[in-house]
Every structure is written in structure tokens, then in C-alpha cells.
């Protein structure tokens, strides 16, 4: 916030990583600002020339052997990160996926081998998501966690949810929806 600028129309493929210290795939519109995670987030929608915009990105054929987090994408309440596709990825990490304030994100044919599995995929105040063909490298306690009233219009396709003891949980205003396996 406050720095503005547009990051858009990015395409990357055939990326191989090993022993990544933090996140393998990382977008954070808070730009490493320490206070962004120290206190409750300011969710008043204020959009001006200082509001950053991240949109229209596609990543294909990604392999990561070892990271703190496989995917971390965090937009702003007033400006979600938009239109991100990650396809054909294999990610081995401590934490699987964290999505906060994103819109139109597609994860297709993503294999997650996460050490922490409560949940493997954590969604917070995000909408218009498609999880298609997600597989796990090990049994999980909880596959998905959906938090926040803005978490909506989410599809889970071709995903074997029986890989987890609990398919999903809904918290803090997230509305439960039917999940078919």
C-alpha cells in the first residue's frame, strides 16, 4: 500500500527449485511490511494511485523440492490479486497453499506434499477460485479451510478429497458449499 504500480501479464514455465528458504511461489501486496501481520488488518476499501495492482499471470510446469510454503498469495481487501493460474506444479513444502484476498485464481494439476496438513490449502476472503486436479503426497488432517465472508464462488474439481480426514472447514463468515468428489 502506498507504493502503487501495476504488475501484470507475466508468464513463466519450466521452473525447478530446491531448498527454498521461504515461499516457492510468492505474491504479497503488503511488500514485507512487518506491521501487516502484527495487528488486525485494516479492511477499509481505499483505492487510489498508491494502490498496487497484481493481475494476469500464468505459471506452468513448476517443481519445488523443499520450501517453507508452496504457494503464498496475499492481496489487499480493496485490491485482490487477480487472474492467476498455476498449472502442472509439484510442490514439497512445510505449508501447502495460503490464499488471502485473491480473485480468479486457478490451481490445476497441482501436487502438494505438505508437512503441515491442518489445512493443506488455506483460503481467506477470496473469491472465484478453481481447484482442479489437486493431489496430496501424504495423508492430510484437513484438505481445505475457508475463512471470511468474502470467500465465495469456489469450485473443487477432479480432486480426491478422501486423501484428508476432513474435506473442509468454514470459519468467520465463510458460507459452506457442497463439495463433490
CSV table of C-alpha atoms in Angstrom, one decimal:
chain,number,residue,atom,x,y,z
A,1,UNK,CA,0.0,0.0,0.0
A,2,UNK,CA,1.1,3.5,-0.7
A,3,UNK,CA,3.7,2.5,-3.4
A,4,UNK,CA,1.3,1.8,-6.3
A,5,UNK,CA,2.2,0.4,-9.6
A,6,UNK,CA,0.9,-2.4,-11.8
A,7,UNK,CA,2.4,-5.9,-12.2
A,8,UNK,CA,0.6,-7.8,-15.0
A,9,UNK,CA,0.9,-10.1,-17.9
A,10,UNK,CA,3.6,-12.4,-16.5
A,11,UNK,CA,4.1,-15.9,-18.0
A,12,UNK,CA,6.7,-18.4,-16.7
A,13,UNK,CA,7.2,-22.1,-17.3
A,14,UNK,CA,9.6,-24.9,-16.6
A,15,UNK,CA,10.9,-23.7,-13.3
A,16,UNK,CA,12.7,-26.1,-11.0
A,17,UNK,CA,13.6,-25.1,-7.4
A,18,UNK,CA,15.3,-26.9,-4.5
A,19,UNK,CA,15.6,-26.0,-0.8
A,20,UNK,CA,13.8,-22.6,-0.9
A,21,UNK,CA,14.2,-20.7,2.4
A,22,UNK,CA,10.7,-19.3,2.3
A,23,UNK,CA,7.9,-19.4,-0.3
A,24,UNK,CA,8.3,-21.2,-3.7
A,25,UNK,CA,5.5,-19.0,-5.3
A,26,UNK,CA,5.0,-15.7,-3.5
A,27,UNK,CA,3.0,-12.6,-4.1
A,28,UNK,CA,2.4,-10.2,-1.2
A,29,UNK,CA,0.9,-6.8,-1.7
A,30,UNK,CA,2.0,-5.8,1.8
A,31,UNK,CA,5.6,-5.9,0.5
A,32,UNK,CA,7.1,-7.5,3.6
A,33,UNK,CA,5.8,-4.8,5.8
A,34,UNK,CA,6.2,-6.2,9.3
A,35,UNK,CA,3.2,-4.5,10.8
A,36,UNK,CA,0.9,-6.0,8.2
A,37,UNK,CA,0.8,-9.2,10.2
A,38,UNK,CA,1.3,-7.9,13.7
A,39,UNK,CA,-2.2,-6.4,14.2
A,40,UNK,CA,-5.7,-6.9,12.8
A,41,UNK,CA,-5.7,-5.9,9.1
A,42,UNK,CA,-7.3,-2.6,8.0
A,43,UNK,CA,-10.0,-3.7,5.7
A,44,UNK,CA,-11.5,-0.3,4.7
A,45,UNK,CA,-11.6,-0.2,0.9
A,46,UNK,CA,-9.4,2.7,-0.2
A,47,UNK,CA,-8.3,2.7,-3.8
A,48,UNK,CA,-6.1,5.4,-5.1
A,49,UNK,CA,-2.9,5.9,-7.2
A,50,UNK,CA,-0.9,4.3,-4.3
A,51,UNK,CA,-2.8,1.1,-4.5
A,52,UNK,CA,-0.7,-1.7,-6.2
A,53,UNK,CA,-2.3,-4.0,-8.8
A,54,UNK,CA,-1.2,-7.6,-9.5
A,55,UNK,CA,-3.0,-9.4,-12.3
A,56,UNK,CA,-3.0,-11.7,-15.3
A,57,UNK,CA,-0.2,-14.2,-14.5
A,58,UNK,CA,0.3,-17.8,-15.6
A,59,UNK,CA,2.9,-20.3,-14.3
A,60,UNK,CA,3.3,-23.8,-15.8
A,61,UNK,CA,5.4,-26.8,-15.1
A,62,UNK,CA,6.8,-25.8,-11.7
A,63,UNK,CA,8.7,-28.2,-9.4
A,64,UNK,CA,9.9,-27.3,-5.9
A,65,UNK,CA,11.7,-29.8,-3.7
A,66,UNK,CA,11.7,-28.1,-0.3
A,67,UNK,CA,10.3,-24.7,0.8
A,68,UNK,CA,8.7,-23.2,3.9
A,69,UNK,CA,5.5,-22.6,1.9
A,70,UNK,CA,4.5,-23.9,-1.5
A,71,UNK,CA,2.2,-21.0,-2.6
A,72,UNK,CA,1.6,-17.8,-0.7
A,73,UNK,CA,-0.6,-15.1,-2.4
A,74,UNK,CA,-1.9,-12.2,-0.4
A,75,UNK,CA,-3.7,-9.2,-1.9
A,76,UNK,CA,-5.4,-6.3,-0.2
A,77,UNK,CA,-9.0,-6.2,0.8
A,78,UNK,CA,-9.6,-3.3,-1.5
A,79,UNK,CA,-7.5,-4.7,-4.4
A,80,UNK,CA,-7.3,-8.5,-4.6
A,81,UNK,CA,-4.6,-10.1,-6.6
A,82,UNK,CA,-6.5,-11.2,-9.8
A,83,UNK,CA,-6.4,-13.8,-12.5
A,84,UNK,CA,-3.5,-16.1,-11.5
A,85,UNK,CA,-3.2,-19.6,-13.0
A,86,UNK,CA,-0.7,-22.2,-11.7
A,87,UNK,CA,-0.8,-25.4,-13.7
A,88,UNK,CA,1.1,-28.6,-13.6
A,89,UNK,CA,3.1,-28.0,-10.4
A,90,UNK,CA,4.6,-30.3,-7.8
A,91,UNK,CA,5.5,-28.6,-4.5
A,92,UNK,CA,7.1,-30.1,-1.5
A,93,UNK,CA,6.9,-27.7,1.5
A,94,UNK,CA,6.2,-27.4,5.2
A,95,UNK,CA,2.9,-25.5,4.4
A,96,UNK,CA,0.9,-26.1,1.2
A,97,UNK,CA,-1.1,-23.1,0.0
A,98,UNK,CA,-2.3,-19.8,1.6
A,99,UNK,CA,-4.6,-17.5,-0.4
A,100,UNK,CA,-5.8,-14.2,1.1
A,101,UNK,CA,-7.7,-11.5,-0.7
A,102,UNK,CA,-7.4,-13.0,-4.2
A,103,UNK,CA,-9.9,-13.2,-7.1
A,104,UNK,CA,-10.0,-15.6,-10.1
A,105,UNK,CA,-7.2,-17.9,-9.1
A,106,UNK,CA,-6.9,-21.3,-10.8
A,107,UNK,CA,-4.8,-24.2,-9.5
A,108,UNK,CA,-4.8,-27.0,-12.0
A,109,UNK,CA,-3.0,-30.3,-11.7
A,110,UNK,CA,-1.1,-29.3,-8.6
A,111,UNK,CA,0.5,-31.9,-6.4
A,112,UNK,CA,1.2,-30.8,-2.8
A,113,UNK,CA,3.4,-32.7,-0.4
A,114,UNK,CA,3.0,-30.6,2.8
A,115,UNK,CA,4.3,-31.5,6.2
A,116,UNK,CA,1.6,-29.4,7.9
A,117,UNK,CA,-1.8,-30.7,6.9
A,118,UNK,CA,-4.3,-28.8,9.1
A,119,UNK,CA,-5.2,-27.5,6.5
A,120,UNK,CA,-3.2,-28.1,3.3
A,121,UNK,CA,-5.0,-25.3,1.5
A,122,UNK,CA,-6.0,-22.2,3.5
A,123,UNK,CA,-8.3,-19.7,1.8
A,124,UNK,CA,-9.2,-16.3,3.4
A,125,UNK,CA,-11.6,-13.8,1.9
A,126,UNK,CA,-11.1,-14.9,-1.6
A,127,UNK,CA,-13.5,-15.5,-4.5
A,128,UNK,CA,-13.8,-17.1,-7.9
A,129,UNK,CA,-11.3,-19.8,-7.3
A,130,UNK,CA,-11.0,-23.1,-9.1
A,131,UNK,CA,-9.1,-26.1,-7.6
A,132,UNK,CA,-8.9,-28.7,-10.4
A,133,UNK,CA,-6.9,-31.9,-10.0
A,134,UNK,CA,-5.3,-31.2,-6.7
A,135,UNK,CA,-3.4,-34.2,-5.2
A,136,UNK,CA,-1.6,-34.8,-2.0
A,137,UNK,CA,1.7,-36.5,-1.4
A,138,UNK,CA,0.7,-37.7,2.0
A,139,UNK,CA,-2.5,-38.2,4.0
A,140,UNK,CA,-3.8,-34.9,5.5
A,141,UNK,CA,-5.8,-33.9,8.6
A,142,UNK,CA,-7.8,-31.3,6.7
A,143,UNK,CA,-7.7,-30.5,2.9
A,144,UNK,CA,-9.3,-27.0,2.9
A,145,UNK,CA,-10.0,-24.2,5.3
A,146,UNK,CA,-12.3,-21.3,4.1
A,147,UNK,CA,-12.4,-18.2,6.2
A,148,UNK,CA,-14.2,-14.9,5.9
A,149,UNK,CA,-17.5,-13.7,4.4
A,150,UNK,CA,-15.8,-12.8,1.1
A,151,UNK,CA,-14.8,-16.4,0.4
A,152,UNK,CA,-17.3,-17.4,-2.3
A,153,UNK,CA,-17.7,-18.8,-5.8
A,154,UNK,CA,-15.2,-21.6,-5.2
A,155,UNK,CA,-15.1,-24.8,-7.3
A,156,UNK,CA,-13.2,-28.0,-6.4
A,157,UNK,CA,-13.0,-30.3,-9.4
A,158,UNK,CA,-11.3,-33.7,-10.1
A,159,UNK,CA,-9.8,-33.7,-6.6
A,160,UNK,CA,-9.7,-36.8,-4.4
A,161,UNK,CA,-10.8,-35.3,-1.1
A,162,UNK,CA,-10.6,-38.6,0.7
A,163,UNK,CA,-6.9,-38.0,0.9
A,164,UNK,CA,-7.8,-36.0,4.1
A,165,UNK,CA,-9.6,-36.9,7.3
A,166,UNK,CA,-11.7,-33.7,6.9
A,167,UNK,CA,-12.6,-32.3,3.5
A,168,UNK,CA,-13.1,-28.7,4.6
A,169,UNK,CA,-14.0,-26.3,7.3
A,170,UNK,CA,-15.7,-22.9,7.1
A,171,UNK,CA,-15.0,-20.2,9.6
A,172,UNK,CA,-15.6,-16.5,10.4
A,173,UNK,CA,-18.5,-15.9,8.0
A,174,UNK,CA,-17.4,-18.2,5.1
A,175,UNK,CA,-20.6,-19.9,3.8
A,176,UNK,CA,-20.5,-23.7,3.5
A,177,UNK,CA,-20.9,-25.1,0.0
A,178,UNK,CA,-21.3,-28.6,-1.3
A,179,UNK,CA,-18.1,-30.4,-2.3
A,180,UNK,CA,-18.4,-33.3,-4.6
A,181,UNK,CA,-15.6,-35.7,-5.0
